[in-house]
PDB file of C-alpha atoms in Angstrom:
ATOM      1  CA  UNK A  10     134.860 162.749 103.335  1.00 41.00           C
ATOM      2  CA  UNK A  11     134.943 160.818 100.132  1.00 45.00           C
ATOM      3  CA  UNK A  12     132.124 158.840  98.235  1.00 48.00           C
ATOM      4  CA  UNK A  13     132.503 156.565  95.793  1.00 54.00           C
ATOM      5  CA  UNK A  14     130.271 155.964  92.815  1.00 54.00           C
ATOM      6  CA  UNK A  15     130.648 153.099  90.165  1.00 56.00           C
ATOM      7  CA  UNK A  16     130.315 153.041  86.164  1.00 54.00           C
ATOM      8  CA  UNK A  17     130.401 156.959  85.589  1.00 51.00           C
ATOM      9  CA  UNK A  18     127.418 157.786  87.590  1.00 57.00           C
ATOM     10  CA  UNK A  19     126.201 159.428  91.106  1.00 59.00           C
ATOM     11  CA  UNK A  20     122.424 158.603  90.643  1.00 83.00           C
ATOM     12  CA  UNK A  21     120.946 158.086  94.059  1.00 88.00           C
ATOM     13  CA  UNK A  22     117.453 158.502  92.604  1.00 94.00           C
ATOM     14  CA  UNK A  23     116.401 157.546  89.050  1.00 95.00           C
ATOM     15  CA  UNK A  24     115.933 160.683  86.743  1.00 95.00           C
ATOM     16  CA  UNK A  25     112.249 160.577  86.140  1.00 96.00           C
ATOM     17  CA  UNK A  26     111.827 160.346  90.210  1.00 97.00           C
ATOM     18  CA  UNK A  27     114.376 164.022  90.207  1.00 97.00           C
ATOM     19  CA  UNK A  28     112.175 165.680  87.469  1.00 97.00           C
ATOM     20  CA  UNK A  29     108.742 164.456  89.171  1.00 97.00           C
ATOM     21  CA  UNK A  30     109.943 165.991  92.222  1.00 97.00           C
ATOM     22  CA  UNK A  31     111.037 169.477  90.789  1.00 96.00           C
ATOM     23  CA  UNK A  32     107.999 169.439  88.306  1.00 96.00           C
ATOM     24  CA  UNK A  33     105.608 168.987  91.395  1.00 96.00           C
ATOM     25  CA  UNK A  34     107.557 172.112  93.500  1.00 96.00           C
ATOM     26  CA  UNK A  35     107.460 173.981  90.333  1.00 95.00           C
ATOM     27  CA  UNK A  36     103.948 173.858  89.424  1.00 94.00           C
ATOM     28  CA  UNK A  37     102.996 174.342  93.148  1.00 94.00           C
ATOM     29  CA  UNK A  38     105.050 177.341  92.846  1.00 92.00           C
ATOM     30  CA  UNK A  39     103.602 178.461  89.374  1.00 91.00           C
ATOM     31  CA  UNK A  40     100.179 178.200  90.657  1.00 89.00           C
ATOM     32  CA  UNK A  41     100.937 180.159  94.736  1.00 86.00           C
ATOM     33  CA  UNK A  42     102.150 182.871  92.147  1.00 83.00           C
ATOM     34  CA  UNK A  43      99.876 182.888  89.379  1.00 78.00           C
ATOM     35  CA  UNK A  44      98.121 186.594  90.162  1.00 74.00           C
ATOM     36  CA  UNK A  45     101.897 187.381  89.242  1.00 66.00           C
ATOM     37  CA  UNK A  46     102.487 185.502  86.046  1.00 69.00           C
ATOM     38  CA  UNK A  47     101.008 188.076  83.889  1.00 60.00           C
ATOM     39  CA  UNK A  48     102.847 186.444  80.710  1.00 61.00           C
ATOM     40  CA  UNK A  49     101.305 182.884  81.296  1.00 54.00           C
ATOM     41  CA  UNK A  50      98.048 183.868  81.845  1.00 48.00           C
ATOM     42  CA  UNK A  51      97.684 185.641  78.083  1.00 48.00           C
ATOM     43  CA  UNK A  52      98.677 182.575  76.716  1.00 56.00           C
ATOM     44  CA  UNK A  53      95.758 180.453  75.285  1.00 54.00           C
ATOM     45  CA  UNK A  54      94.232 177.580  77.564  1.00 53.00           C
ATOM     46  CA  UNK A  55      95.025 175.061  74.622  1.00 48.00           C
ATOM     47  CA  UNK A  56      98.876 175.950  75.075  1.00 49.00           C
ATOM     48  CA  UNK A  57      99.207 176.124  78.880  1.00 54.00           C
ATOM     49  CA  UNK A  58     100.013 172.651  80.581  1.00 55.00           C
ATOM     50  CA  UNK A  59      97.971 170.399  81.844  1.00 53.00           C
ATOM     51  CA  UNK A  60      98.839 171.811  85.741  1.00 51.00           C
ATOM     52  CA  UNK A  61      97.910 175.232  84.419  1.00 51.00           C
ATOM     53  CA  UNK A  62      94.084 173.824  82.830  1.00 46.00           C
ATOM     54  CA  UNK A  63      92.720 172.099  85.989  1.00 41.00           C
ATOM     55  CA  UNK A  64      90.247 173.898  88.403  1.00 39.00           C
ATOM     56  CA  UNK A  65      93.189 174.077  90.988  1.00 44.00           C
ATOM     57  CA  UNK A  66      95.035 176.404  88.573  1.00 47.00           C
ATOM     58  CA  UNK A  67      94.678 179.765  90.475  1.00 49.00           C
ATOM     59  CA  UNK A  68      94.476 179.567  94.480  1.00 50.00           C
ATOM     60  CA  UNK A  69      91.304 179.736  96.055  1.00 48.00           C
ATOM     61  CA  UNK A  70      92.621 181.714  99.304  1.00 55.00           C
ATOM     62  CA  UNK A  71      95.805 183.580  99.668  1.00 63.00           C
ATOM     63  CA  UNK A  72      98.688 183.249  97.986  1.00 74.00           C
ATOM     64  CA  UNK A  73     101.261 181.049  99.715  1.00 81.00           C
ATOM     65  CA  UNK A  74     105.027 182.088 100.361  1.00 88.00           C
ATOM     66  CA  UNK A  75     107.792 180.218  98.689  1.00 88.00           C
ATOM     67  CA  UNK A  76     108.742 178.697 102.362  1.00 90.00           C
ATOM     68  CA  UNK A  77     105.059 177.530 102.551  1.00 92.00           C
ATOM     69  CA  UNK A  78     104.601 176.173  99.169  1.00 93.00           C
ATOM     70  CA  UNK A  79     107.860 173.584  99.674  1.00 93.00           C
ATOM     71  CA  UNK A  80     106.303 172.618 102.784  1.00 94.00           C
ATOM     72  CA  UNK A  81     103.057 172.078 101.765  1.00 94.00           C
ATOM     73  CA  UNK A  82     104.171 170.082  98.714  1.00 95.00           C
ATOM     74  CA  UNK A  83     107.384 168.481  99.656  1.00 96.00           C
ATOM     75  CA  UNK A  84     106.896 168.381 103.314  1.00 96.00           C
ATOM     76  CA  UNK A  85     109.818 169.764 104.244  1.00 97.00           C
ATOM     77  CA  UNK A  86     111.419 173.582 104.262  1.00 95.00           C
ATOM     78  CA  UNK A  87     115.088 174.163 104.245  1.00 94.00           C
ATOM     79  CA  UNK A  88     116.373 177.455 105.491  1.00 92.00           C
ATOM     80  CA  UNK A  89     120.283 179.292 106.423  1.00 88.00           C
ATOM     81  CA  UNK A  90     121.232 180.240 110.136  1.00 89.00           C
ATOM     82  CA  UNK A  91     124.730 179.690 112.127  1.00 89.00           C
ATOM     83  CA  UNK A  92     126.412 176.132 111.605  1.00 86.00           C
ATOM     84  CA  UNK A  93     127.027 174.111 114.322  1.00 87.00           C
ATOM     85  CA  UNK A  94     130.404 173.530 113.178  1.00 82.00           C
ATOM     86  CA  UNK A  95     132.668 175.862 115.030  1.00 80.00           C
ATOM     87  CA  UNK A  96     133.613 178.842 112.891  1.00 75.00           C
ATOM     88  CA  UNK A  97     131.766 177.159 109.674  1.00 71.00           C
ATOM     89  CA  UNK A  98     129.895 180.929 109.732  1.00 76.00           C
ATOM     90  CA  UNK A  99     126.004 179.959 108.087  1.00 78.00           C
ATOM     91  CA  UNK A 100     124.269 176.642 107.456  1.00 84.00           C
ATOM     92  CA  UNK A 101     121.580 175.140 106.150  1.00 90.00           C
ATOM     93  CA  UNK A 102     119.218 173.471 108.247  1.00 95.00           C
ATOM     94  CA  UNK A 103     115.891 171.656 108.077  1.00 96.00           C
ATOM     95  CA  UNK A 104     113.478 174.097 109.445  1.00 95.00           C
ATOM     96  CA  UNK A 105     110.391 172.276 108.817  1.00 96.00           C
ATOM     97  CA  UNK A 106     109.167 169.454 108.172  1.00 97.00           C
ATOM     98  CA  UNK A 107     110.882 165.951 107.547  1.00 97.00           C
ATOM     99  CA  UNK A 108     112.943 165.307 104.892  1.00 98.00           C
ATOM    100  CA  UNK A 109     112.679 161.413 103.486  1.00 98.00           C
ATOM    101  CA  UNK A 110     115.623 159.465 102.319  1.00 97.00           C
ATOM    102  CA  UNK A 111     116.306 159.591  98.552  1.00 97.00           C
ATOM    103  CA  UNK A 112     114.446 162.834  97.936  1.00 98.00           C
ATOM    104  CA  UNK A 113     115.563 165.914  96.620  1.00 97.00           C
ATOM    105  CA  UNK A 114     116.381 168.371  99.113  1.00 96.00           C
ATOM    106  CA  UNK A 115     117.776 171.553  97.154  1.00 93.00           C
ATOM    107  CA  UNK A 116     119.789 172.344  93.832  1.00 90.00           C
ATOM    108  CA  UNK A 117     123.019 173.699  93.178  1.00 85.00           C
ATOM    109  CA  UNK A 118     122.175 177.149  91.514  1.00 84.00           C
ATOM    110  CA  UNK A 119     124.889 179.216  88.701  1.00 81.00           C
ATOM    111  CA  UNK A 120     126.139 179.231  85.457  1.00 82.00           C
ATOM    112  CA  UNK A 121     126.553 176.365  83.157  1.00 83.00           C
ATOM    113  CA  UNK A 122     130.262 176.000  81.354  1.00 84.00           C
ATOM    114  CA  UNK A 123     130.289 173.260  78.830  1.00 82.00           C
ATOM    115  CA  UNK A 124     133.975 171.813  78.398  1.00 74.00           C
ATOM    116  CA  UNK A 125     135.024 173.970  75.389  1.00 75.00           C
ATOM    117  CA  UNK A 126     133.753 177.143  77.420  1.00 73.00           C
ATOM    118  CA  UNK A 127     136.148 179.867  78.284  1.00 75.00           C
ATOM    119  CA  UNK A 128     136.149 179.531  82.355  1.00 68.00           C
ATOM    120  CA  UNK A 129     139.931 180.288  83.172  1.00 64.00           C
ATOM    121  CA  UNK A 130     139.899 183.986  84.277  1.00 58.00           C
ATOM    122  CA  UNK A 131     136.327 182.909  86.221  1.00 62.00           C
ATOM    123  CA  UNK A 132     137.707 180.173  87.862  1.00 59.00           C
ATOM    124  CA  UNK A 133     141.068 181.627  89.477  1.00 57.00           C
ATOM    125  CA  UNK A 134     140.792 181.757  92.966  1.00 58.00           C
ATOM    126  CA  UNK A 135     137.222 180.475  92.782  1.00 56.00           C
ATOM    127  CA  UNK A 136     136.038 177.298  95.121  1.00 61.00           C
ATOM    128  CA  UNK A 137     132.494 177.239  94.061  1.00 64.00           C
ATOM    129  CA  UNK A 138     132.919 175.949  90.381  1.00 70.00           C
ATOM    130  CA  UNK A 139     131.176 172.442  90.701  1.00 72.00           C
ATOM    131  CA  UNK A 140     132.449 169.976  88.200  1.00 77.00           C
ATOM    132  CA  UNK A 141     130.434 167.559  86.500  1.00 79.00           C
ATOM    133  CA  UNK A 142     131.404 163.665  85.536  1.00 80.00           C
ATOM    134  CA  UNK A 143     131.335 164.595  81.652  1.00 80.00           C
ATOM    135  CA  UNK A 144     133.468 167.791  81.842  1.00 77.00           C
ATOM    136  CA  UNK A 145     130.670 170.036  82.397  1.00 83.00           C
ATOM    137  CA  UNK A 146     131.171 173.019  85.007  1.00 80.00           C
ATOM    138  CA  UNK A 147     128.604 175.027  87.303  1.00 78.00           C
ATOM    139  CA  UNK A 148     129.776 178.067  88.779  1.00 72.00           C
ATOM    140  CA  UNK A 149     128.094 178.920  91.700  1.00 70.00           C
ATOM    141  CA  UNK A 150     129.798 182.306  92.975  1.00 69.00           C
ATOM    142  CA  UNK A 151     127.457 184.865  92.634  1.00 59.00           C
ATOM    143  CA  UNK A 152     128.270 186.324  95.833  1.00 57.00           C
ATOM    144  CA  UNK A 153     124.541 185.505  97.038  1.00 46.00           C
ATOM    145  CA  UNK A 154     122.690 181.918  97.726  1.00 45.00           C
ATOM    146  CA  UNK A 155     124.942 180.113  95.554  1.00 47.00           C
ATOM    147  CA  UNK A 156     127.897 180.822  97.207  1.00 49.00           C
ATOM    148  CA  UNK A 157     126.432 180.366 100.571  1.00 48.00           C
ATOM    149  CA  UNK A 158     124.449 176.843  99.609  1.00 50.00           C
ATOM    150  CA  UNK A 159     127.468 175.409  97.885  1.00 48.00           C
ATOM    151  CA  UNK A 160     129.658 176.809 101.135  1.00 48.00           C
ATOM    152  CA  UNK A 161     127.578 175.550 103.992  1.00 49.00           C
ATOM    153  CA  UNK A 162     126.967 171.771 103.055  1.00 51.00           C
ATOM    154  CA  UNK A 163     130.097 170.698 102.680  1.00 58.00           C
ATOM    155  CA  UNK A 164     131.529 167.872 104.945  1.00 56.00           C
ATOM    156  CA  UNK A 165     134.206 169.299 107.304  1.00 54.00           C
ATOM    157  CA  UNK A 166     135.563 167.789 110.958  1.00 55.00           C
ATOM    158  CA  UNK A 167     133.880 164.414 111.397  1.00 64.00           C
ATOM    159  CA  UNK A 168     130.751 165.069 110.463  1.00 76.00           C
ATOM    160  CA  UNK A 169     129.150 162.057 108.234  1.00 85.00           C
ATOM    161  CA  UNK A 170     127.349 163.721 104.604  1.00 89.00           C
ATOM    162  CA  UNK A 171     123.569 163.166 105.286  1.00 93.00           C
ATOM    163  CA  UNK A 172     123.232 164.293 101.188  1.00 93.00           C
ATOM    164  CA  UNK A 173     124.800 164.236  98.056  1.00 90.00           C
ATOM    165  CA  UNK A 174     125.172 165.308  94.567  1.00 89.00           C
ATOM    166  CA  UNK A 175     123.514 164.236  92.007  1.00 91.00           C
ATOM    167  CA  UNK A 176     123.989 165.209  87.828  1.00 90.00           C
ATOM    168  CA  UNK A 177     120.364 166.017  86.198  1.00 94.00           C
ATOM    169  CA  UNK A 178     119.337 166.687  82.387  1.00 93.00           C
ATOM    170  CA  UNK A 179     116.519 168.818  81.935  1.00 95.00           C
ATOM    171  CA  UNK A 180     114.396 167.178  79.040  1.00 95.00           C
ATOM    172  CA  UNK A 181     113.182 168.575  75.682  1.00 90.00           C
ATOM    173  CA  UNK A 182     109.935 168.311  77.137  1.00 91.00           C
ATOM    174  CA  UNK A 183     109.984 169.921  80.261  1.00 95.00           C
ATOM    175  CA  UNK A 184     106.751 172.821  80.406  1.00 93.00           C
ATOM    176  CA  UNK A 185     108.373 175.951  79.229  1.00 90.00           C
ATOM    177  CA  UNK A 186     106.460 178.456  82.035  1.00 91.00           C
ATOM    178  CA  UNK A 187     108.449 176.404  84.479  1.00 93.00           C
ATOM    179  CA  UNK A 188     111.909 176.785  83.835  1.00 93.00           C
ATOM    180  CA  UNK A 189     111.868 180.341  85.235  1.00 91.00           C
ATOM    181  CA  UNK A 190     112.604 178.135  88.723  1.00 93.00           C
ATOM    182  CA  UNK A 191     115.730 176.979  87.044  1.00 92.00           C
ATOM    183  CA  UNK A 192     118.277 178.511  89.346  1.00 88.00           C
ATOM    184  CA  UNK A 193     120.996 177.571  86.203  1.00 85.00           C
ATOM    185  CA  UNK A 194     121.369 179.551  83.150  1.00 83.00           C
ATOM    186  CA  UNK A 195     123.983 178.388  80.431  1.00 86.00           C
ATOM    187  CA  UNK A 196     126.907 180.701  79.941  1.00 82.00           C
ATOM    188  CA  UNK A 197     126.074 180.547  75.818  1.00 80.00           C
ATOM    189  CA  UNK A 198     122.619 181.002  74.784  1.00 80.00           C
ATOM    190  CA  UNK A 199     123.160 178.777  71.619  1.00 81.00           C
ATOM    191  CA  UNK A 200     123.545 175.775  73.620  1.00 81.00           C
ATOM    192  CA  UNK A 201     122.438 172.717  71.882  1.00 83.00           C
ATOM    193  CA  UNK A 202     122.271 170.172  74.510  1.00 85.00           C
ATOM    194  CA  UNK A 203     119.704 169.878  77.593  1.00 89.00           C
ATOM    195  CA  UNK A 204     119.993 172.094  80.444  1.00 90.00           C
ATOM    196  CA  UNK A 205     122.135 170.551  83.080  1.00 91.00           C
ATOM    197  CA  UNK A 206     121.437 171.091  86.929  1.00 90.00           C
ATOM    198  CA  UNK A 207     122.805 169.278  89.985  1.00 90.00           C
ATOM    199  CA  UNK A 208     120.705 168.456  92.852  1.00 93.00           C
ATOM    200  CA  UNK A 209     121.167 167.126  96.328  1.00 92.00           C
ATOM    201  CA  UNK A 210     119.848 164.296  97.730  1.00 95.00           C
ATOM    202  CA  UNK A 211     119.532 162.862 100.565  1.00 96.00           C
ATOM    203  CA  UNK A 212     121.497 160.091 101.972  1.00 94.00           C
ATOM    204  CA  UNK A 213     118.873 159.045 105.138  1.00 96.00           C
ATOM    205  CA  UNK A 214     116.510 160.476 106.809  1.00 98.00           C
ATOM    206  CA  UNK A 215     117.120 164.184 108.006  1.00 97.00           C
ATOM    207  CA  UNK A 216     115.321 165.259 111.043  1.00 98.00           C
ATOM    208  CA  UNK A 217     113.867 168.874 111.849  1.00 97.00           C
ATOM    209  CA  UNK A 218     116.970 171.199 113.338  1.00 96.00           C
ATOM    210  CA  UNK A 219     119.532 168.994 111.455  1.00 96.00           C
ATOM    211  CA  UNK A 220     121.974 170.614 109.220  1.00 94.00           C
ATOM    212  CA  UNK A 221     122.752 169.814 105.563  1.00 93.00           C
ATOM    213  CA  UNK A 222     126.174 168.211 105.385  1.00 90.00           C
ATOM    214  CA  UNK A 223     127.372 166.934 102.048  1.00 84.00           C
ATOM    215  CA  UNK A 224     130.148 165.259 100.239  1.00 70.00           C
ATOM    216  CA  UNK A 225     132.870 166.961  99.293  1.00 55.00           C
ATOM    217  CA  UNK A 226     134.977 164.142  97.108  1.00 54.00           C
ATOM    218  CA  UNK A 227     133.058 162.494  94.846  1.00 51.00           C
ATOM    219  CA  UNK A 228     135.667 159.240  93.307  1.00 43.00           C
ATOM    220  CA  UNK A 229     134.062 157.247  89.863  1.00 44.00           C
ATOM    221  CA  UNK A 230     135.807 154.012  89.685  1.00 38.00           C
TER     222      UNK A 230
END
């Protein structure tokens, strides 16, 4: 399956719409979890962000689970069990919920290789390095949920992608206590550049019980 994009760039969504949608999960996460963020809360109230200072900062009831939080705020939850490709082992399906078109649906976790990083001994025999327009590489095989997102939603048999990729910046700006939901890290700490994620969006509508399918050729005329 091949997709085409034009002018150097896969935006489905504009940027600010990608970072109000993982701001809102992240804060919505941040505050489910806030009897656990023993760091945040001994920082003053003047330095904590404005989702941290209103009067919906801690829960009033239980805390929710991760599952419950994306639901609640996104309206959809994404989870893994068997593909309904034959022999495609695990996908990822839509377990909840209803997932809009042009929303993000998940990101692509791993590390971050900028072009003049060492990757060559990393990336023999290794399918899950993603790579980026400007030269920029992700590798995703950490033997765990990186492997087995970027594994599952590719496009195999006939199947038509019902989400893509999509490059992301992370701004300057960005509240610090929520970049621990980051699943990137950068392979040098001394980075000088913004953080760099990829996301996946979706290409229509995606229904409860359907499977994540993506695009696996991505061509830039």
């Amino acid at each position: 399956t091949l997709r085409q994009v034009n002018d150097h760039s896969d935006k489905q969504i504009r940027d600010d719409e990608v970072l109000s949608s993982l701001a809102r999960l992240f804060s919505a996460l941040l505050r489910s979890d806030w009897r656990g963020q023993s760091e945040n809360r001994l920082r003053p109230t003047s330095s904590q962000h404005t989702h941290l200072t209103t009067q919906n900062a801690a829960p009033a009831g239980p805390e929710l689970a991760p599952c419950d939080t994306a639901l609640q705020t996104l309206g959809f939850y994404i989870d893994k069990r068997s593909s309904s490709l034959p022999s495609a082992g695990t996908g990822v399906f839509v377990t909840q919920g209803h997932v809009p078109k042009g929303v993000v649906v998940a990101m692509y976790p791993g590390t971050i290789y900028q072009a003049d990083d060492p990757i060559l001994i990393q990336s023999i025999r290794n399918p899950f390095v993603f790579r980026c327009i400007d030269g920029v590489l992700i590798d995703g095989n950490d033997k765990g949920m990186s492997k087995l997102v970027f594994r599952l939603v590719q496009v195999t048999y006939n199947k038509a992608a019902n989400v893509c990729y999509q490059e992301f910046d992370v701004p300057d700006g960005f509240p610090l206590e929520l970049h621990q939901y980051f699943p990137n890290v950068n392979y040098r700490p001394d980075v000088q550049r913004p953080l760099r994620c990829v996301v996946l969006v979706s290409l229509r509508a995606i229904h409860r019980g359907e499977e994540l399918f993506s695009n696996y050729y991505t061509i830039v005329h």
